[in-house]
mmCIF file of C-alpha atoms in Angstrom:
data_model
loop_
_atom_site.group_PDB
_atom_site.id
_atom_site.type_symbol
_atom_site.label_atom_id
_atom_site.label_comp_id
_atom_site.label_asym_id
_atom_site.label_seq_id
_atom_site.Cartn_x
_atom_site.Cartn_y
_atom_site.Cartn_z
ATOM 1 C CA MET A 1 -22.860 -12.338 54.925
ATOM 2 C CA ALA A 2 -20.404 -10.772 57.201
ATOM 3 C CA THR A 3 -17.448 -8.715 56.812
ATOM 4 C CA GLY A 4 -14.294 -8.048 58.761
ATOM 5 C CA GLY A 5 -10.862 -6.515 58.799
ATOM 6 C CA GLY A 6 -7.880 -8.455 57.188
ATOM 7 C CA SER A 7 -4.834 -8.141 58.870
ATOM 8 C CA SER A 8 -3.368 -5.701 56.239
ATOM 9 C CA GLY A 9 -6.616 -3.112 56.635
ATOM 10 C CA GLU A 10 -8.134 -5.147 53.901
ATOM 11 C CA GLU A 11 -11.810 -5.875 53.937
ATOM 12 C CA THR A 12 -12.211 -9.416 54.304
ATOM 13 C CA THR A 13 -15.645 -11.285 53.294
ATOM 14 C CA THR A 14 -17.044 -14.571 54.632
ATOM 15 C CA ALA A 15 -20.022 -16.103 52.835
ATOM 16 C CA ALA A 16 -21.496 -19.245 54.821
ATOM 17 C CA LYS A 17 -24.555 -20.951 53.718
ATOM 18 C CA ALA A 18 -25.410 -23.720 56.089
ATOM 19 C CA PHE A 19 -27.748 -26.761 55.895
ATOM 20 C CA GLY A 20 -28.210 -30.050 57.804
ATOM 21 C CA GLY A 21 -30.740 -32.089 60.055
ATOM 22 C CA GLU A 22 -30.963 -32.216 63.532
ATOM 23 C CA ASN A 23 -27.404 -33.452 64.092
ATOM 24 C CA SER A 24 -25.280 -32.557 60.813
ATOM 25 C CA LEU A 25 -24.232 -29.438 59.459
ATOM 26 C CA MET A 26 -23.064 -28.690 56.047
ATOM 27 C CA VAL A 27 -21.445 -25.323 55.366
ATOM 28 C CA ALA A 28 -19.682 -23.827 52.333
ATOM 29 C CA LEU A 29 -17.047 -21.296 53.224
ATOM 30 C CA GLU A 30 -15.509 -18.660 50.961
ATOM 31 C CA GLY A 31 -12.835 -16.840 52.634
ATOM 32 C CA LEU A 32 -10.640 -13.505 52.464
ATOM 33 C CA PRO A 33 -9.776 -11.512 49.371
ATOM 34 C CA PRO A 34 -8.444 -13.590 46.100
ATOM 35 C CA ILE A 35 -5.003 -14.280 46.407
ATOM 36 C CA GLN A 36 -3.121 -12.086 43.844
ATOM 37 C CA GLY A 37 -0.472 -12.955 41.385
ATOM 38 C CA GLY A 38 -2.562 -14.016 38.379
ATOM 39 C CA THR A 39 -1.809 -17.642 36.533
ATOM 40 C CA PHE A 40 1.493 -18.383 37.988
ATOM 41 C CA CYS A 41 -0.276 -17.870 41.734
ATOM 42 C CA PHE A 42 -3.492 -19.966 40.752
ATOM 43 C CA PHE A 43 -1.034 -22.955 40.224
ATOM 44 C CA GLN A 44 0.909 -21.736 43.209
ATOM 45 C CA VAL A 45 -1.999 -22.154 45.545
ATOM 46 C CA TRP A 46 -3.072 -25.682 43.642
ATOM 47 C CA SER A 47 0.584 -26.821 44.320
ATOM 48 C CA LEU A 48 0.175 -26.172 48.074
ATOM 49 C CA VAL A 49 -3.660 -27.244 48.889
ATOM 50 C CA ARG A 50 -2.943 -30.535 46.579
ATOM 51 C CA ARG A 51 -0.131 -31.819 48.852
ATOM 52 C CA PHE A 52 -2.008 -34.305 50.918
ATOM 53 C CA ASP A 53 1.520 -34.995 52.540
ATOM 54 C CA GLN A 54 2.431 -31.552 53.721
ATOM 55 C CA PRO A 55 -0.711 -29.818 55.008
ATOM 56 C CA GLN A 56 1.939 -27.880 57.283
ATOM 57 C CA LYS A 57 3.006 -26.093 54.542
ATOM 58 C CA TYR A 58 0.070 -23.493 54.964
ATOM 59 C CA LYS A 59 -2.108 -25.102 58.223
ATOM 60 C CA PRO A 60 -1.183 -23.320 61.244
ATOM 61 C CA PHE A 61 -2.356 -25.665 63.518
ATOM 62 C CA VAL A 62 -0.301 -28.539 61.805
ATOM 63 C CA SER A 63 3.033 -29.432 63.530
ATOM 64 C CA ARG A 64 3.700 -32.945 61.576
ATOM 65 C CA CYS A 65 2.217 -35.234 59.098
ATOM 66 C CA VAL A 66 2.841 -38.595 58.284
ATOM 67 C CA VAL A 67 1.402 -40.447 55.256
ATOM 68 C CA GLN A 68 0.334 -43.906 55.212
ATOM 69 C CA GLY A 69 0.350 -44.982 51.578
ATOM 70 C CA ASN A 70 1.202 -43.970 48.114
ATOM 71 C CA LEU A 71 -0.844 -40.566 47.904
ATOM 72 C CA LYS A 72 -3.323 -41.860 46.162
ATOM 73 C CA ILE A 73 -6.969 -41.820 46.550
ATOM 74 C CA GLY A 74 -7.747 -43.863 49.647
ATOM 75 C CA SER A 75 -4.185 -42.780 51.308
ATOM 76 C CA LEU A 76 -3.902 -42.103 54.839
ATOM 77 C CA ARG A 77 -2.367 -39.069 56.835
ATOM 78 C CA VAL A 78 -1.843 -38.683 60.409
ATOM 79 C CA VAL A 79 -1.742 -35.465 61.469
ATOM 80 C CA ASP A 80 -0.159 -33.837 64.845
ATOM 81 C CA VAL A 81 -2.073 -30.767 65.816
ATOM 82 C CA LYS A 82 -0.315 -28.000 67.857
ATOM 83 C CA SER A 83 -1.510 -27.467 71.409
ATOM 84 C CA GLY A 84 -4.400 -24.953 71.454
ATOM 85 C CA LEU A 85 -6.699 -27.105 69.725
ATOM 86 C CA PRO A 86 -8.906 -29.787 71.483
ATOM 87 C CA ALA A 87 -7.161 -32.573 69.885
ATOM 88 C CA THR A 88 -3.322 -33.836 69.323
ATOM 89 C CA THR A 89 -3.793 -35.851 66.535
ATOM 90 C CA ILE A 90 -6.422 -36.467 63.386
ATOM 91 C CA THR A 91 -6.441 -39.315 61.123
ATOM 92 C CA GLU A 92 -7.367 -38.371 57.396
ATOM 93 C CA ARG A 93 -8.243 -40.273 54.577
ATOM 94 C CA LEU A 94 -7.404 -38.709 51.109
ATOM 95 C CA GLU A 95 -10.990 -39.015 49.053
ATOM 96 C CA LEU A 96 -10.141 -36.937 46.032
ATOM 97 C CA VAL A 97 -7.652 -35.039 43.885
ATOM 98 C CA ASP A 98 -8.845 -33.401 40.715
ATOM 99 C CA ASP A 99 -6.019 -31.929 38.677
ATOM 100 C CA ASP A 100 -8.148 -30.839 36.175
ATOM 101 C CA LYS A 101 -10.941 -29.174 38.125
ATOM 102 C CA HIS A 102 -8.677 -28.274 41.015
ATOM 103 C CA LEU A 103 -10.218 -30.245 43.783
ATOM 104 C CA PRO A 104 -8.971 -31.864 46.572
ATOM 105 C CA SER A 105 -11.025 -33.575 49.381
ATOM 106 C CA ILE A 106 -10.529 -35.235 52.643
ATOM 107 C CA LYS A 107 -12.381 -37.044 55.213
ATOM 108 C CA ILE A 108 -11.773 -37.422 59.383
ATOM 109 C CA ILE A 109 -11.529 -40.971 60.218
ATOM 110 C CA GLY A 110 -10.033 -40.899 63.504
ATOM 111 C CA GLY A 111 -7.944 -39.410 65.789
ATOM 112 C CA ASP A 112 -8.606 -37.827 69.609
ATOM 113 C CA HIS A 113 -11.308 -35.011 68.572
ATOM 114 C CA ARG A 114 -14.913 -34.639 68.377
ATOM 115 C CA LEU A 115 -15.248 -33.719 64.541
ATOM 116 C CA ARG A 116 -17.619 -36.894 63.565
ATOM 117 C CA ASN A 117 -17.890 -37.583 60.153
ATOM 118 C CA TYR A 118 -16.123 -34.498 59.092
ATOM 119 C CA SER A 119 -15.194 -34.050 55.210
ATOM 120 C CA SER A 120 -14.330 -31.212 53.319
ATOM 121 C CA ILE A 121 -13.732 -29.998 49.629
ATOM 122 C CA ILE A 122 -11.519 -27.333 48.830
ATOM 123 C CA SER A 123 -11.803 -25.654 45.122
ATOM 124 C CA LEU A 124 -9.868 -23.080 43.511
ATOM 125 C CA HIS A 125 -11.082 -20.447 41.213
ATOM 126 C CA PRO A 126 -9.119 -18.148 38.877
ATOM 127 C CA GLU A 127 -10.795 -14.374 39.227
ATOM 128 C CA ILE A 128 -10.180 -11.165 38.067
ATOM 129 C CA VAL A 129 -10.330 -8.544 41.164
ATOM 130 C CA ASP A 130 -9.982 -4.871 40.526
ATOM 131 C CA GLY A 131 -8.578 -5.424 37.176
ATOM 132 C CA ARG A 132 -5.804 -8.100 38.549
ATOM 133 C CA PRO A 133 -5.899 -12.007 38.326
ATOM 134 C CA GLY A 134 -6.327 -13.701 41.298
ATOM 135 C CA THR A 135 -7.165 -17.163 43.018
ATOM 136 C CA VAL A 136 -10.699 -17.611 44.798
ATOM 137 C CA VAL A 137 -10.457 -20.629 47.334
ATOM 138 C CA ILE A 138 -13.579 -21.950 48.790
ATOM 139 C CA GLU A 139 -13.996 -24.894 51.481
ATOM 140 C CA SER A 140 -17.091 -26.601 52.006
ATOM 141 C CA PHE A 141 -17.087 -29.138 55.089
ATOM 142 C CA VAL A 142 -19.916 -31.865 56.361
ATOM 143 C CA VAL A 143 -19.748 -32.507 59.989
ATOM 144 C CA ASP A 144 -21.753 -33.827 62.739
ATOM 145 C CA VAL A 145 -22.637 -31.808 65.785
ATOM 146 C CA PRO A 146 -20.894 -33.301 68.732
ATOM 147 C CA GLU A 147 -23.507 -34.051 71.860
ATOM 148 C CA GLY A 148 -23.493 -30.991 74.078
ATOM 149 C CA ASN A 149 -22.728 -28.887 71.029
ATOM 150 C CA THR A 150 -25.031 -26.368 68.855
ATOM 151 C CA LYS A 151 -24.892 -26.183 65.278
ATOM 152 C CA ASP A 152 -23.860 -22.334 65.680
ATOM 153 C CA GLU A 153 -20.925 -23.479 68.203
ATOM 154 C CA THR A 154 -19.683 -26.317 65.579
ATOM 155 C CA CYS A 155 -19.756 -24.321 62.987
ATOM 156 C CA TYR A 156 -18.224 -21.333 64.511
ATOM 157 C CA PHE A 157 -15.079 -23.524 65.529
ATOM 158 C CA VAL A 158 -14.714 -25.308 62.039
ATOM 159 C CA GLU A 159 -14.787 -21.987 60.546
ATOM 160 C CA ALA A 160 -12.469 -20.260 62.638
ATOM 161 C CA VAL A 161 -9.585 -23.133 61.842
ATOM 162 C CA ILE A 162 -10.588 -22.717 58.206
ATOM 163 C CA GLN A 163 -10.352 -19.189 58.024
ATOM 164 C CA CYS A 164 -6.723 -19.508 59.509
ATOM 165 C CA ASN A 165 -5.993 -21.712 57.119
ATOM 166 C CA LEU A 166 -6.961 -19.760 54.441
ATOM 167 C CA LYS A 167 -5.228 -16.922 55.442
ATOM 168 C CA SER A 168 -2.168 -18.585 56.000
ATOM 169 C CA LEU A 169 -2.454 -20.360 52.729
ATOM 170 C CA CYS A 170 -2.943 -16.709 51.102
ATOM 171 C CA ASP A 171 0.466 -15.685 52.960
ATOM 172 C CA VAL A 172 2.428 -18.180 52.076
ATOM 173 C CA SER A 173 1.214 -18.552 48.407
ATOM 174 C CA GLU A 174 1.690 -14.911 47.565
ATOM 175 C CA ARG A 175 5.000 -14.983 49.366
ATOM 176 C CA LEU A 176 6.090 -17.876 47.273
ATOM 177 C CA ALA A 177 5.096 -16.187 44.355
ATOM 178 C CA ALA A 178 6.961 -12.855 45.153
ATOM 179 C CA GLN A 179 9.877 -15.308 45.351
ATOM 180 C CA ASP A 180 8.718 -16.990 41.907
ATOM 181 C CA HIS A 181 8.749 -20.519 43.454
ATOM 182 C CA THR A 182 6.080 -23.208 43.068
ATOM 183 C CA GLU A 183 6.224 -26.342 44.827
ATOM 184 C CA PRO A 184 6.259 -29.211 42.902
ATOM 185 C CA ILE A 185 3.507 -31.230 42.301
ATOM 186 C CA ASP A 186 3.388 -35.019 42.204
ATOM 187 C CA ARG A 187 0.839 -36.618 39.944
ATOM 188 C CA LEU A 188 -1.092 -39.299 41.924
#
């Protein structure tokens, strides 16, 4: 477990467990303090995370997203990536959306990047922290280690992107909760 400082001086915690064979990596990553705001904020977070068609609402490296399909399991999205990352486009398939358990899952199936056989699942958990309701977000991923890279390098890169996404999700959710605004949820 590693700890570091958050942008507002709060301590953040990242717990990661890595598994895998010689050329693959599976990691469960829990990041940042729970998002504060109670039951309303839990559903605010879910309304953002489950929107397969609008990852740019909270993922800072996504500039545009075009969905192919009708937002059902198996639908594809082509994501344009902002400069600064070693990719320009990523094609992802929606693998799972469970509105009862609050679990979305995607698999990368194409694009000009090196993350082969990447898939991830996000889980949301209401939790009381310091007597206040909040939401813990955990993202787990599996990916093949690219040729020429180590497991540590691959894990470091993916974790850094996920941490940026989770930090942004936290900021956006808390801002929208303060404005008393929830994104509409289109049921699959």
